[in-house]
Coordinates of C-alpha atoms in Angstrom, one line a residue:
X27 CA 0.0 0.0 0.0
X28 CA 3.1 2.3 0.1
X29 CA 4.1 4.9 -2.4
X30 CA 7.0 4.0 -4.7
X31 CA 8.6 7.3 -5.5
X32 CA 11.0 5.8 -8.1
X33 CA 7.9 4.5 -9.9
X34 CA 6.3 7.9 -9.5
X35 CA 9.3 9.5 -11.3
X36 CA 9.0 7.0 -14.1
X37 CA 5.4 8.0 -14.5
X38 CA 6.0 11.8 -14.6
X39 CA 5.7 12.0 -18.4
X40 CA 2.3 10.3 -18.3
X41 CA 1.2 12.5 -15.4
X42 CA 2.4 15.6 -17.2
X43 CA 0.5 14.7 -20.3
X44 CA -2.7 13.9 -18.4
X45 CA -2.5 17.1 -16.4
X46 CA -2.3 19.3 -19.5
X47 CA -5.1 17.3 -21.2
X48 CA -7.2 18.1 -18.2
X49 CA -6.3 21.8 -18.4
X50 CA -7.1 21.7 -22.1
X51 CA -10.5 20.1 -21.5
X52 CA -11.7 22.4 -18.7
X53 CA -10.3 25.6 -20.5
X54 CA -12.4 24.9 -23.6
X55 CA -15.5 23.9 -21.6
X56 CA -15.3 26.9 -19.3
X57 CA -14.9 29.3 -22.3
X58 CA -18.0 27.8 -24.0
X59 CA -19.9 27.8 -20.7
X60 CA -19.2 31.5 -20.1
X61 CA -19.9 32.5 -23.7
X62 CA -23.2 30.7 -23.9
X63 CA -24.2 30.4 -20.2
X64 CA -23.8 34.1 -19.4
X65 CA -26.4 35.3 -21.9
X66 CA -28.7 32.4 -21.0
X67 CA -28.5 33.3 -17.3
X68 CA -29.1 37.0 -18.1
X69 CA -32.2 36.0 -20.2
X70 CA -33.5 33.8 -17.4
X71 CA -33.4 36.8 -15.2
X72 CA -34.6 39.7 -17.4
X73 CA -37.5 37.8 -18.9
X74 CA -38.9 37.0 -15.4
X75 CA -42.1 38.5 -14.2
X76 CA -41.8 42.2 -13.4
X77 CA -38.5 42.7 -15.2
X78 CA -37.9 45.0 -18.2
X79 CA -37.9 42.2 -20.7
X80 CA -40.6 40.1 -19.2
X81 CA -41.5 37.2 -21.5
X82 CA -43.2 34.2 -20.0
X83 CA -42.7 32.0 -23.1
X84 CA -38.9 32.6 -23.2
X85 CA -38.6 32.2 -19.4
X86 CA -40.5 28.9 -19.4
X87 CA -38.7 27.4 -22.5
X88 CA -35.2 28.4 -21.3
X89 CA -35.9 27.2 -17.8
X90 CA -37.2 23.9 -19.0
X91 CA -34.1 23.2 -21.2
X92 CA -31.7 24.3 -18.4
X93 CA -33.4 22.1 -15.8
X94 CA -33.6 19.2 -18.3
X95 CA -29.9 19.1 -18.9
X96 CA -29.0 19.7 -15.3
X97 CA -31.2 16.7 -14.2
X98 CA -29.2 14.2 -16.3
X99 CA -26.3 12.6 -14.5
X100 CA -23.0 13.5 -16.2
X101 CA -22.0 9.9 -16.9
X102 CA -25.3 9.4 -18.7
X103 CA -24.9 12.7 -20.6
X104 CA -21.5 11.5 -21.8
X105 CA -22.9 8.4 -23.3
X106 CA -26.0 10.1 -24.7
X107 CA -23.9 12.8 -26.5
X108 CA -21.6 10.3 -28.2
X109 CA -23.3 10.7 -31.7
X110 CA -23.3 14.5 -31.4
X111 CA -19.7 14.4 -30.2
X112 CA -18.6 12.2 -33.1
X113 CA -20.4 14.6 -35.6
X114 CA -18.8 17.7 -34.2
X115 CA -15.2 16.6 -33.6
X116 CA -15.0 13.4 -35.6
X117 CA -14.1 11.2 -32.7
X118 CA -15.6 10.0 -29.4
X119 CA -12.4 9.6 -27.4
X120 CA -9.7 12.1 -26.3
X121 CA -9.9 15.5 -24.5
X122 CA -11.4 17.3 -27.4
X123 CA -14.3 14.9 -27.6
X124 CA -14.8 15.0 -23.8
X125 CA -14.9 18.9 -24.1
X126 CA -18.3 18.6 -25.9
X127 CA -20.0 16.8 -23.1
X128 CA -18.3 19.0 -20.5
X129 CA -19.5 22.1 -22.2
X130 CA -23.1 20.9 -22.5
X131 CA -23.1 20.1 -18.7
X132 CA -21.4 23.4 -17.8
X133 CA -23.6 25.8 -19.8
X134 CA -26.9 25.3 -17.7
X135 CA -24.9 25.0 -14.5
X136 CA -23.2 28.4 -15.0
X137 CA -26.5 29.9 -16.4
X138 CA -28.3 29.2 -13.2
X139 CA -25.4 30.7 -11.1
X140 CA -25.5 33.8 -13.2
X141 CA -29.3 34.1 -12.7
X142 CA -28.9 33.7 -9.0
X143 CA -26.2 36.3 -8.9
X144 CA -28.4 38.8 -10.8
X145 CA -31.4 38.1 -8.4
X146 CA -29.3 39.4 -5.5
X147 CA -29.2 42.9 -7.1
X148 CA -31.6 45.5 -5.6
X149 CA -34.4 46.0 -8.1
X150 CA -34.4 49.7 -7.0
X151 CA -31.1 50.1 -8.9
X152 CA -32.7 48.7 -12.1
X153 CA -35.8 50.8 -11.7
X154 CA -33.6 53.9 -11.3
X155 CA -31.8 53.1 -14.5
X156 CA -35.1 52.6 -16.3
X157 CA -36.3 56.0 -15.0
X158 CA -33.1 57.6 -16.3
X159 CA -34.0 56.4 -19.8
X160 CA -31.4 53.5 -20.0
X161 CA -32.0 51.0 -22.8
X162 CA -32.2 47.3 -22.0
X163 CA -28.7 46.8 -23.3
X164 CA -27.4 49.6 -21.1
X165 CA -29.1 48.2 -18.1
X166 CA -27.6 44.7 -18.7
X167 CA -24.1 46.1 -19.5
X168 CA -23.8 48.9 -17.0
X169 CA -26.1 47.8 -14.1
X170 CA -26.6 44.0 -14.0
X171 CA -23.1 42.8 -15.0
X172 CA -21.5 45.5 -12.9
X173 CA -23.5 44.9 -9.8
X174 CA -23.3 41.1 -10.1
X175 CA -19.6 40.8 -11.2
X176 CA -18.4 39.4 -7.9
X177 CA -21.1 36.7 -7.8
X178 CA -20.5 35.9 -11.5
X179 CA -16.7 35.5 -10.8
X180 CA -17.6 33.2 -7.9
X181 CA -19.8 31.3 -10.3
X182 CA -17.0 30.9 -12.8
X183 CA -14.8 29.5 -9.9
X184 CA -17.5 27.0 -8.9
X185 CA -18.1 26.0 -12.5
X186 CA -14.4 25.5 -13.1
X187 CA -14.1 23.2 -10.0
X188 CA -17.2 21.2 -11.1
X189 CA -15.6 20.8 -14.5
X190 CA -12.5 19.3 -12.9
X191 CA -14.6 16.7 -11.3
X192 CA -16.5 16.1 -14.5
X193 CA -13.3 15.8 -16.5
X194 CA -12.0 13.1 -14.1
X195 CA -15.3 11.2 -14.7
X196 CA -14.8 11.6 -18.5
X197 CA -11.7 9.5 -18.1
X198 CA -13.9 6.5 -17.6
X199 CA -15.0 6.6 -21.2
X200 CA -11.6 7.4 -22.8
X201 CA -11.8 11.2 -22.4
X202 CA -8.1 11.5 -21.5
X203 CA -6.7 13.6 -18.7
X204 CA -6.1 12.8 -15.1
X205 CA -9.3 10.7 -14.7
X206 CA -8.3 8.5 -17.6
X207 CA -4.8 8.0 -16.1
X208 CA -6.3 7.1 -12.7
X209 CA -8.6 4.6 -14.3
X210 CA -6.1 2.9 -16.7
X211 CA -3.1 2.8 -14.4
X212 CA -4.4 3.3 -10.9
X213 CA -7.7 1.3 -10.9
X214 CA -7.2 -1.4 -13.5
X215 CA -3.5 -2.1 -12.5
X216 CA -4.0 -1.6 -8.8
X217 CA -1.3 1.1 -8.8
X218 CA -1.5 2.9 -5.5
X219 CA 1.3 5.3 -6.6
X220 CA -0.6 6.7 -9.6
X221 CA -3.8 6.9 -7.6
X222 CA -2.1 8.9 -4.9
X223 CA -0.5 11.2 -7.5
X224 CA -3.7 11.9 -9.4
X225 CA -5.7 12.6 -6.2
X226 CA -3.0 14.9 -5.0
X227 CA -3.0 16.8 -8.3
X228 CA -6.7 17.2 -8.2
X229 CA -6.7 18.4 -4.6
X230 CA -4.0 21.0 -5.3
X231 CA -5.7 22.2 -8.5
X232 CA -9.0 22.7 -6.8
X233 CA -7.5 24.5 -3.9
X234 CA -5.5 26.9 -6.1
X235 CA -8.5 27.7 -8.3
X236 CA -10.8 28.3 -5.2
X237 CA -8.3 30.6 -3.5
X238 CA -7.6 32.5 -6.7
X239 CA -11.3 32.8 -7.5
X240 CA -12.2 34.0 -4.0
X241 CA -9.4 36.6 -4.2
X242 CA -10.6 38.0 -7.5
X243 CA -14.2 38.0 -6.4
X244 CA -13.3 39.9 -3.3
X245 CA -11.2 42.5 -5.2
X246 CA -14.0 43.3 -7.7
X247 CA -16.7 43.4 -5.0
X248 CA -17.4 47.1 -4.6
X249 CA -19.5 46.4 -1.5

């Protein structure tokens, strides 16, 4: 059950490759989650009852789709999206393929976080902007995003940490990365050294991201 450090040194090239595959996966997925999830989260908020772009149909449809995707366990989502993944990237294995499922899982997750962050804004601020003649775009850009920036950054941090966990799970179906390394070497070969190394890497990665995210959120929080 001990850790063989000589064996660990031999595995460093594999660990290094797996680490950067994980970074690659979560970077792509986070980018897509923010680019798509941010406007979805804003729409979920501004189309709600009593807001300046109230639209019950849009609110209900978006809410249903977001809740539908979020209700599917990630491992099932991975399998269900195999045909779509193959169509988009031309393969179903590797970090690029895993990024498709990771992105689909992250978009509604981040969208709900954005919506929650926006709901914490005092509606009086929005009403004051409307009374001053601000357009919907000006309210979104200069009021909503500005007031909720700390919460949104915290949401990015939470999404990123969730993606690390999901990326490890993607390794079970050949997604590459640290999860794949842990399954192939650690689990199937009963290699305690590689299991220890992969768990330690994930712990450190999560801690660094959380500390950095908390720091940035605190810096931009004008409150």
